[in-house]
Short mmCIF file of C-alpha atoms in Angstrom, two decimals:
data_model
loop_
_atom_site.label_atom_id
_atom_site.label_comp_id
_atom_site.label_asym_id
_atom_site.label_seq_id
_atom_site.Cartn_x
_atom_site.Cartn_y
_atom_site.Cartn_z
CA MET A 1 83.60 106.97 102.86
CA LYS A 2 87.18 108.29 102.66
CA PRO A 3 89.45 105.31 102.06
CA LEU A 4 92.77 104.93 103.79
CA LYS A 5 94.56 101.59 104.02
CA ILE A 6 97.31 101.15 106.60
CA GLY A 7 98.67 97.65 106.93
CA ILE A 8 101.40 95.20 106.02
CA THR A 9 101.35 96.38 102.39
CA GLY A 10 102.24 99.94 103.41
CA VAL A 11 99.97 102.94 103.48
CA ARG A 12 97.72 104.11 100.64
CA GLY A 13 94.81 106.45 100.22
CA ILE A 14 93.23 109.15 98.10
CA VAL A 15 95.41 112.24 97.93
CA GLY A 16 93.67 115.36 99.18
CA GLU A 17 91.34 113.32 101.36
CA THR A 18 93.06 110.76 103.55
CA LEU A 19 96.66 110.53 102.32
CA THR A 20 97.90 113.81 103.77
CA PRO A 21 101.39 115.35 103.86
CA GLU A 22 101.41 115.01 107.66
CA LEU A 23 100.71 111.28 107.48
CA ILE A 24 103.34 110.77 104.76
CA VAL A 25 106.04 112.61 106.74
CA GLN A 26 105.27 110.54 109.84
CA PHE A 27 105.45 107.24 107.95
CA ALA A 28 108.75 108.26 106.35
CA GLN A 29 110.12 109.21 109.79
CA ALA A 30 108.92 105.89 111.18
CA PHE A 31 110.62 103.97 108.36
CA GLY A 32 113.84 105.95 108.78
CA THR A 33 113.73 105.20 112.51
CA TYR A 34 113.06 101.51 111.84
CA LEU A 35 116.14 101.33 109.58
CA ASP A 36 118.39 103.14 112.09
CA SER A 37 118.67 106.27 109.95
CA GLY A 38 120.55 104.46 107.18
CA ARG A 39 120.79 104.93 103.41
CA ILE A 40 117.34 104.76 101.81
CA LEU A 41 116.31 104.88 98.14
CA VAL A 42 113.19 106.68 96.97
CA CYS A 43 111.37 106.36 93.66
CA ARG A 44 107.92 107.26 92.32
CA ASP A 45 105.55 106.65 89.44
CA THR A 46 104.00 109.36 87.25
CA ARG A 47 100.88 110.29 89.25
CA PRO A 48 100.16 114.02 89.57
CA SER A 49 100.55 113.74 93.34
CA GLY A 50 104.04 112.21 93.00
CA PRO A 51 106.06 115.41 93.54
CA MET A 52 104.08 116.33 96.66
CA VAL A 53 104.35 112.86 98.18
CA ARG A 54 108.05 112.69 97.28
CA SER A 55 108.71 115.99 99.06
CA ALA A 56 106.95 114.77 102.20
CA VAL A 57 108.85 111.45 102.13
CA LEU A 58 112.19 113.21 101.72
CA ALA A 59 111.38 115.56 104.57
CA GLY A 60 110.53 112.68 106.89
CA LEU A 61 113.64 110.69 105.99
CA LEU A 62 115.98 113.66 106.35
CA ALA A 63 114.39 114.56 109.69
CA ALA A 64 115.18 111.01 110.87
CA GLY A 65 118.82 111.46 109.87
CA CYS A 66 118.75 109.23 106.79
CA GLU A 67 121.00 109.41 103.75
CA VAL A 68 118.63 109.60 100.77
CA ILE A 69 119.22 108.61 97.14
CA ASP A 70 116.43 109.79 94.86
CA LEU A 71 115.88 107.59 91.78
CA GLY A 72 113.17 109.90 90.41
CA ILE A 73 110.47 108.35 88.23
CA CYS A 74 111.43 104.70 88.26
CA PRO A 75 109.67 101.29 88.26
CA THR A 76 109.37 99.66 91.67
CA PRO A 77 111.27 96.46 90.63
CA THR A 78 114.12 98.65 89.36
CA MET A 79 114.37 100.34 92.75
CA GLN A 80 114.21 96.96 94.50
CA LEU A 81 117.21 95.71 92.52
CA ALA A 82 119.05 98.97 93.20
CA VAL A 83 118.72 98.62 96.99
CA THR A 84 121.35 95.88 97.14
CA HIS A 85 123.35 97.28 94.20
CA LEU A 86 123.76 100.65 95.96
CA GLY A 87 124.21 99.17 99.43
CA ALA A 88 121.10 100.75 100.89
CA GLN A 89 119.25 99.64 104.01
CA GLY A 90 115.89 99.92 102.26
CA GLY A 91 113.68 101.91 99.95
CA ILE A 92 110.32 103.60 99.57
CA SER A 93 108.39 103.33 96.33
CA ILE A 94 105.80 106.08 95.94
CA THR A 95 103.10 104.41 93.88
CA ALA A 96 99.61 103.04 94.20
CA GLY A 97 100.36 100.50 91.46
CA HIS A 98 97.10 99.42 89.86
CA ASN A 99 94.90 101.97 91.68
CA PRO A 100 93.40 104.96 89.79
CA ALA A 101 95.28 108.25 89.56
CA GLN A 102 93.67 109.86 92.63
CA TRP A 103 95.31 107.24 94.84
CA ASN A 104 98.91 107.14 95.99
CA ALA A 105 100.85 104.96 98.39
CA LEU A 106 104.14 104.24 100.11
CA LYS A 107 105.56 100.74 99.61
CA PHE A 108 108.37 99.83 101.99
CA VAL A 109 111.36 97.73 100.92
CA ARG A 110 114.02 96.15 103.13
CA ALA A 111 117.79 95.67 102.63
CA ASP A 112 117.50 92.65 100.29
CA GLY A 113 115.18 94.59 97.97
CA LEU A 114 112.03 92.71 98.96
CA TYR A 115 108.92 94.10 100.63
CA LEU A 116 108.78 93.94 104.40
CA SER A 117 107.64 90.59 105.76
CA THR A 118 104.46 90.44 107.82
CA MET A 119 106.43 90.61 111.06
CA GLN A 120 108.61 93.49 109.83
CA ALA A 121 105.58 95.43 108.60
CA GLU A 122 103.95 95.02 112.00
CA GLU A 123 107.13 96.27 113.67
CA LEU A 124 107.11 99.34 111.40
CA LEU A 125 103.47 99.98 112.29
CA ASP A 126 104.38 99.78 115.97
CA VAL A 127 107.04 102.46 115.44
CA PHE A 128 104.52 104.61 113.56
CA HIS A 129 101.80 104.29 116.19
CA GLN A 130 104.19 104.93 119.08
CA GLY A 131 105.29 108.15 117.40
CA GLU A 132 108.78 108.08 118.91
CA PHE A 133 110.89 108.82 115.83
CA ALA A 134 114.61 109.38 115.37
CA LYS A 135 115.29 113.11 115.19
CA ALA A 136 118.54 114.30 113.67
CA LYS A 137 120.01 117.46 115.18
CA TRP A 138 120.14 120.56 113.01
CA ASN A 139 123.88 120.18 112.39
CA GLU A 140 123.74 116.41 111.75
CA MET A 141 121.15 116.28 108.98
CA GLN A 142 122.18 115.40 105.44
CA THR A 143 122.55 118.63 103.50
CA GLN A 144 121.94 117.19 100.07
CA ILE A 145 119.89 114.51 98.35
CA GLN A 146 121.84 112.28 96.01
CA THR A 147 120.34 111.19 92.70
CA SER A 148 120.94 108.06 90.64
CA ASP A 149 119.64 106.33 87.49
CA ALA A 150 118.87 102.72 88.43
CA VAL A 151 117.61 101.61 85.00
CA PRO A 152 121.03 100.62 83.50
CA HIS A 153 121.69 98.14 86.33
CA HIS A 154 118.23 96.58 85.89
CA LEU A 155 118.90 96.20 82.15
CA GLU A 156 122.23 94.50 82.84
CA VAL A 157 120.54 91.97 85.13
CA LEU A 158 117.90 91.25 82.46
CA LYS A 159 120.51 90.85 79.71
CA ARG A 160 122.47 88.35 81.82
CA THR A 161 119.32 86.32 82.47
CA PHE A 162 117.78 85.88 79.03
CA ASP A 163 118.95 84.75 75.58
CA VAL A 164 119.12 88.17 73.99
CA ALA A 165 120.69 86.87 70.77
CA ALA A 166 117.83 84.42 70.12
CA ILE A 167 115.21 87.11 70.73
CA ARG A 168 116.99 89.61 68.49
CA ALA A 169 117.15 87.03 65.71
CA ARG A 170 113.37 86.60 65.79
CA ARG A 171 112.82 90.35 65.12
CA PHE A 172 109.52 90.62 66.97
CA THR A 173 107.05 93.39 66.39
CA VAL A 174 105.42 94.19 69.72
CA ALA A 175 102.72 96.66 70.72
CA VAL A 176 103.12 98.15 74.19
CA ASP A 177 100.78 100.22 76.34
CA TYR A 178 102.89 101.95 78.99
CA CYS A 179 99.83 103.68 80.51
CA ASN A 180 102.02 106.81 80.70
CA GLY A 181 103.67 105.11 83.68
CA ALA A 182 107.18 104.54 84.96
CA CYS A 183 107.81 101.50 82.73
CA ALA A 184 108.12 103.79 79.72
CA LEU A 185 111.66 104.46 81.01
CA LEU A 186 112.63 100.78 81.36
CA SER A 187 110.55 98.54 79.13
CA SER A 188 111.21 100.66 76.03
CA ARG A 189 114.98 100.29 76.48
CA TRP A 190 114.65 96.57 77.26
CA LEU A 191 112.67 95.93 74.07
CA GLU A 192 115.21 97.96 72.11
CA GLU A 193 117.98 95.74 73.52
CA LEU A 194 115.96 92.74 72.34
CA GLY A 195 115.82 94.06 68.78
CA CYS A 196 112.04 94.47 68.78
CA LYS A 197 110.09 96.84 66.60
CA VAL A 198 107.93 98.62 69.16
CA LEU A 199 104.48 100.05 68.49
CA ALA A 200 104.22 102.23 71.58
CA ILE A 201 101.15 103.92 72.98
CA ASN A 202 100.70 106.02 76.11
CA ASP A 203 104.42 106.59 76.65
CA ASP A 204 104.26 110.22 77.81
CA LEU A 205 105.48 110.56 81.40
CA THR A 206 103.91 114.01 81.68
CA ALA A 207 100.41 112.91 80.65
CA SER A 208 97.67 111.46 82.82
CA PHE A 209 96.75 107.79 82.87
CA PRO A 210 94.61 107.07 79.76
CA HIS A 211 92.74 104.40 81.74
CA ASN A 212 93.06 102.70 85.11
CA PRO A 213 96.63 101.37 85.33
CA GLU A 214 95.52 97.78 85.87
CA PRO A 215 96.30 95.43 82.96
CA LYS A 216 92.91 93.73 82.70
CA ARG A 217 90.73 92.85 79.73
CA GLU A 218 88.61 95.99 80.11
CA THR A 219 91.68 98.29 79.94
CA MET A 220 93.38 96.68 76.93
CA ALA A 221 90.98 97.55 74.08
CA GLN A 222 93.34 100.22 72.72
CA LEU A 223 96.30 97.84 72.88
CA ARG A 224 94.29 95.18 71.04
CA ALA A 225 93.53 97.65 68.25
CA VAL A 226 97.23 98.49 67.87
CA VAL A 227 98.20 94.81 67.77
CA LYS A 228 95.73 94.13 64.97
CA ALA A 229 96.39 97.33 62.99
CA GLY A 230 100.16 96.96 63.26
CA GLN A 231 100.15 93.18 62.70
CA ALA A 232 102.21 92.80 65.86
CA ASP A 233 103.43 89.45 67.15
CA LEU A 234 101.93 90.23 70.56
CA GLY A 235 100.99 93.09 72.87
CA PHE A 236 102.12 94.00 76.39
CA ALA A 237 100.25 96.19 78.89
CA HIS A 238 102.03 97.66 81.93
CA ASP A 239 100.67 98.96 85.20
CA ALA A 240 101.91 102.23 86.72
CA ASP A 241 105.05 100.89 88.42
CA GLY A 242 106.21 97.78 86.59
CA GLU A 243 104.84 94.90 88.67
CA ARG A 244 101.98 93.61 86.50
CA LEU A 245 101.82 92.58 82.85
CA GLY A 246 98.83 92.08 80.56
CA LEU A 247 98.98 90.19 77.24
CA VAL A 248 97.31 90.35 73.82
CA THR A 249 97.95 87.61 71.26
CA GLU A 250 98.80 88.21 67.62
CA THR A 251 95.19 87.32 66.74
CA GLY A 252 93.93 90.16 68.93
CA GLU A 253 92.72 88.00 71.81
CA VAL A 254 92.95 89.93 75.07
CA LEU A 255 94.05 87.44 77.70
CA SER A 256 92.83 87.42 81.28
CA GLU A 257 95.33 88.75 83.81
CA GLU A 258 95.33 85.20 85.22
CA MET A 259 97.02 83.93 82.05
CA THR A 260 100.28 85.83 82.52
CA LEU A 261 101.43 83.64 85.41
CA ALA A 262 99.92 80.52 83.81
CA LEU A 263 102.00 81.03 80.65
CA ALA A 264 105.10 81.78 82.72
CA ALA A 265 104.54 78.54 84.66
CA GLU A 266 104.19 76.55 81.44
CA ILE A 267 107.46 77.99 80.15
CA LYS A 268 109.43 77.67 83.35
CA LEU A 269 108.32 74.19 84.40
CA GLN A 270 109.07 72.73 80.96
CA ARG A 271 112.68 73.72 81.53
CA GLN A 272 113.02 73.35 85.29
CA PRO A 273 110.42 71.40 87.27
CA GLY A 274 110.06 72.59 90.84
CA VAL A 275 107.87 74.58 93.18
CA VAL A 276 105.61 77.38 91.95
CA VAL A 277 104.39 79.90 94.53
CA THR A 278 101.13 81.76 94.07
CA ASN A 279 98.30 83.12 96.19
CA VAL A 280 95.00 81.55 97.18
CA SER A 281 93.05 83.71 94.69
CA THR A 282 94.93 82.60 91.56
CA THR A 283 93.47 80.20 88.98
CA ARG A 284 93.80 76.45 89.54
CA THR A 285 95.28 76.31 86.03
CA ILE A 286 98.60 76.61 87.89
CA GLU A 287 98.02 73.24 89.60
CA THR A 288 97.06 71.62 86.29
CA ILE A 289 100.24 72.89 84.62
CA ALA A 290 102.42 71.91 87.57
CA ALA A 291 101.00 68.38 87.66
CA ARG A 292 101.85 67.66 84.04
CA HIS A 293 105.44 68.78 84.64
CA GLY A 294 105.95 66.81 87.85
CA SER A 295 105.91 69.94 89.97
CA ARG A 296 103.89 71.30 92.88
CA VAL A 297 102.23 74.55 93.91
CA VAL A 298 102.53 76.38 97.24
CA ARG A 299 99.68 78.80 98.03
CA THR A 300 100.03 81.91 100.20
CA PRO A 301 97.77 84.75 101.32
CA VAL A 302 97.36 87.54 98.75
CA GLY A 303 100.28 89.97 98.54
CA THR A 304 103.70 90.18 96.91
CA ALA A 305 105.45 90.05 100.29
CA TYR A 306 103.96 86.61 100.98
CA ILE A 307 105.02 85.39 97.52
CA SER A 308 108.60 86.57 98.01
CA GLU A 309 108.90 84.95 101.44
CA ALA A 310 107.57 81.63 100.14
CA LEU A 311 109.89 81.76 97.11
CA LEU A 312 112.85 81.94 99.44
CA GLU A 313 111.50 79.38 101.93
CA HIS A 314 110.70 76.72 99.31
CA GLN A 315 113.51 77.57 96.87
CA ALA A 316 110.82 77.88 94.21
CA VAL A 317 111.54 78.26 90.51
CA LEU A 318 108.70 80.74 89.92
CA GLY A 319 106.25 82.90 91.81
CA GLY A 320 103.47 85.32 91.05
CA GLU A 321 99.80 86.17 91.35
CA GLY A 322 96.73 86.09 89.13
CA ASN A 323 96.87 89.86 88.67
CA GLY A 324 99.59 89.75 86.01
CA GLY A 325 102.47 89.59 88.48
CA VAL A 326 105.40 87.22 87.78
CA ALA A 327 108.48 86.77 89.99
CA LEU A 328 111.54 85.06 88.50
CA PRO A 329 114.10 84.30 91.24
CA GLU A 330 117.01 84.46 88.78
CA VAL A 331 116.19 88.16 88.32
CA HIS A 332 114.70 88.90 91.75
CA SER A 333 112.19 87.24 94.05
CA THR A 334 109.54 89.89 93.42
CA ASN A 335 107.12 90.78 90.63
CA ASP A 336 108.82 92.31 87.59
CA SER A 337 106.94 92.86 84.32
CA THR A 338 110.13 93.30 82.27
CA ALA A 339 111.42 89.93 83.46
CA ALA A 340 108.09 88.40 82.41
CA ILE A 341 108.52 90.00 78.98
CA GLY A 342 111.99 88.47 78.68
CA LEU A 343 110.74 85.01 79.65
CA ILE A 344 107.88 85.05 77.14
CA LEU A 345 109.85 86.47 74.21
CA GLU A 346 112.76 84.08 74.84
CA TYR A 347 110.42 81.08 74.79
CA LEU A 348 108.64 82.19 71.62
CA ALA A 349 111.95 82.94 69.91
CA GLN A 350 113.57 79.63 70.79
CA GLY A 351 110.51 77.54 69.93
CA GLY A 352 109.29 79.44 66.87
CA GLN A 353 105.75 79.55 68.24
CA THR A 354 103.19 82.32 68.37
CA LEU A 355 101.58 83.47 71.59
CA SER A 356 98.17 82.14 70.52
CA GLU A 357 99.64 78.69 69.77
CA MET A 358 101.19 78.62 73.21
CA THR A 359 98.02 79.89 74.88
CA ASN A 360 95.96 77.14 73.27
CA LYS A 361 98.05 74.55 75.11
CA VAL A 362 97.25 76.02 78.52
CA PRO A 363 94.09 74.72 80.24
CA ARG A 364 91.53 77.38 81.15
CA TYR A 365 88.63 77.57 83.56
CA VAL A 366 85.88 80.16 83.90
CA MET A 367 86.75 82.77 86.51
CA LEU A 368 84.37 85.54 87.58
CA LYS A 369 85.22 88.41 89.93
CA ARG A 370 83.01 90.80 91.85
CA TYR A 371 83.90 93.65 94.18
CA VAL A 372 81.56 94.64 97.02
CA ALA A 373 82.38 98.09 98.43
CA LEU A 374 81.92 98.38 102.21
CA PRO A 375 82.95 100.89 104.89
CA PRO A 376 86.23 99.82 106.54
CA HIS A 377 84.57 99.05 109.89
CA LEU A 378 82.21 96.53 108.26
CA LEU A 379 84.72 94.50 106.24
CA PHE A 380 85.60 91.89 108.81
CA SER A 381 82.13 91.58 110.29
CA ALA A 382 80.91 90.82 106.74
CA LEU A 383 83.59 88.13 106.39
CA HIS A 384 82.65 86.70 109.78
CA ALA A 385 79.01 86.49 108.69
CA VAL A 386 80.04 84.52 105.58
CA ARG A 387 82.16 82.20 107.68
CA GLN A 388 79.10 81.37 109.79
CA GLU A 389 77.36 80.16 106.61
CA VAL A 390 80.14 77.84 105.47
CA GLU A 391 78.52 74.61 106.66
CA GLN A 392 75.42 75.31 104.57
CA ALA A 393 77.55 75.55 101.43
CA ASN A 394 78.36 71.80 101.50
CA ALA A 395 81.93 72.47 100.41
CA THR A 396 84.36 69.54 100.31
CA GLU A 397 87.22 71.64 101.68
CA SER A 398 87.78 75.07 103.20
CA ASP A 399 90.75 77.40 103.69
CA PHE A 400 90.71 80.36 106.11
CA SER A 401 94.32 81.53 105.61
CA ASP A 402 93.11 84.68 103.81
CA GLY A 403 89.40 85.30 104.16
CA VAL A 404 87.15 82.36 103.27
CA LYS A 405 87.95 79.95 100.43
CA LEU A 406 85.64 77.02 99.70
CA PHE A 407 86.27 74.10 97.35
CA TRP A 408 83.98 71.75 95.42
CA PRO A 409 84.93 69.10 92.85
CA ASP A 410 83.87 71.40 90.00
CA GLY A 411 84.99 74.79 91.31
CA TRP A 412 86.03 77.09 94.15
CA LEU A 413 85.00 80.37 95.75
CA HIS A 414 87.17 82.93 97.53
CA ILE A 415 85.87 85.83 99.65
CA ARG A 416 88.39 88.21 101.23
CA ALA A 417 88.96 91.80 102.29
CA SER A 418 91.08 93.77 99.83
CA ASN A 419 94.59 94.75 100.95
CA THR A 420 94.43 97.99 98.96
CA GLU A 421 90.82 99.26 98.94
CA SER A 422 87.78 99.25 101.23
CA MET A 423 85.98 96.33 99.61
CA ILE A 424 85.36 92.62 99.72
CA ARG A 425 86.77 90.76 96.72
CA VAL A 426 84.75 87.74 95.57
CA ILE A 427 86.26 85.31 93.07
CA ALA A 428 84.63 82.17 91.70
CA GLU A 429 86.24 79.68 89.33
CA ALA A 430 84.58 76.62 87.82
CA GLU A 431 84.54 74.38 84.79
CA SER A 432 81.44 76.13 83.41
CA ARG A 433 80.19 79.71 83.44
CA ALA A 434 76.87 78.64 84.94
CA ARG A 435 78.59 77.05 87.93
CA ALA A 436 80.90 80.04 88.42
CA GLU A 437 77.89 82.38 88.36
CA GLU A 438 76.10 80.18 90.88
CA LEU A 439 79.02 80.30 93.28
CA LEU A 440 79.45 84.06 92.84
CA ALA A 441 75.74 84.68 93.46
CA TRP A 442 75.85 82.63 96.67
CA ALA A 443 78.73 84.71 98.03
CA VAL A 444 77.23 88.09 97.10
CA ASP A 445 73.94 87.09 98.67
CA LYS A 446 75.66 86.24 101.96
CA LEU A 447 77.47 89.59 101.95
#
């Protein structure tokens, strides 16, 4: 099985197998055509395939007559903020985010710095499949590629948003695992601005990923050791391109990726009750927190683009997903791990609490996750088979907005096709481990 995912989230695959230079050039041409050959920003993470993919993207954009500004190695949220700042019509982020190093991807951004909506992504796919691309004449092509450093503007936005003086006064010691990714260029400078003593690991942009760039419990053992050895106030783990954030408390507890948004919701809703947007796979802790602050939760299908659209539609105060992604509208309506860092440190500084004290106030449920790898042509038939079994599950409620989600008084189960890999994701959450395991086993058996 040679995975390639083409859909509303962009295009991603394994380099050297399915993500080929020819495909990359065509997608870049299609995007340039879709944006009427305007100004387009390009950035990438630190994967070994980055230079090759960048070259193919630049070739496609120039062939379509675009003006290109290359931001180099740069976090995706930084590029998204730069789109409006530099007056561009859109951007392409070359990153597979949380996927292992052999993967790469193109993520497409529109003029307001947000990912393409579902409709816009479908329009782009139509352009790609039709193959009728804009073609600049030999004497009309741009003859040079501009470069720019977008990090200073991102830092200015962060400094305007958070109480830098209060954080500096607290003099935090923080451990940070950059995973040798793009956030080493941004998060390090942000923490310096905040007066933190930083215990950095994996901050070499030329080195390979030391582990999968997904901030989950199983990838944060090294960070935990640094927190404990360095007596840090807390630890932060970044993904490859700055969208997800993992947390370790000062006691060395490695928190589930679900807790990042839960803590952000607790902080934000204390100050400003309102709507929180998250996806249908995220912990119901968000509802519990919202209820005690007189707020409500809006659920969307899985994907940052859906979160951003719902943030705007409902004028929400916070958005994010249970993968460590947090979107603060006052910074930008998209996931940004450095904004999440600012929110957490500001709250701890102003309240004089520790992260473990704050975490103990947040309700938790038992969540179990399982991934079932399947060939691409079997994904939706497998989901259809599960849907045929729904009545036998005796669920009290069901939701088919993104796969199959079933609810019971003491838990829920979600079964859906991954947006990024050829697999079915199964998530069960309940009040007890035994119940969560029971729900998970039922789903895996049906698959």
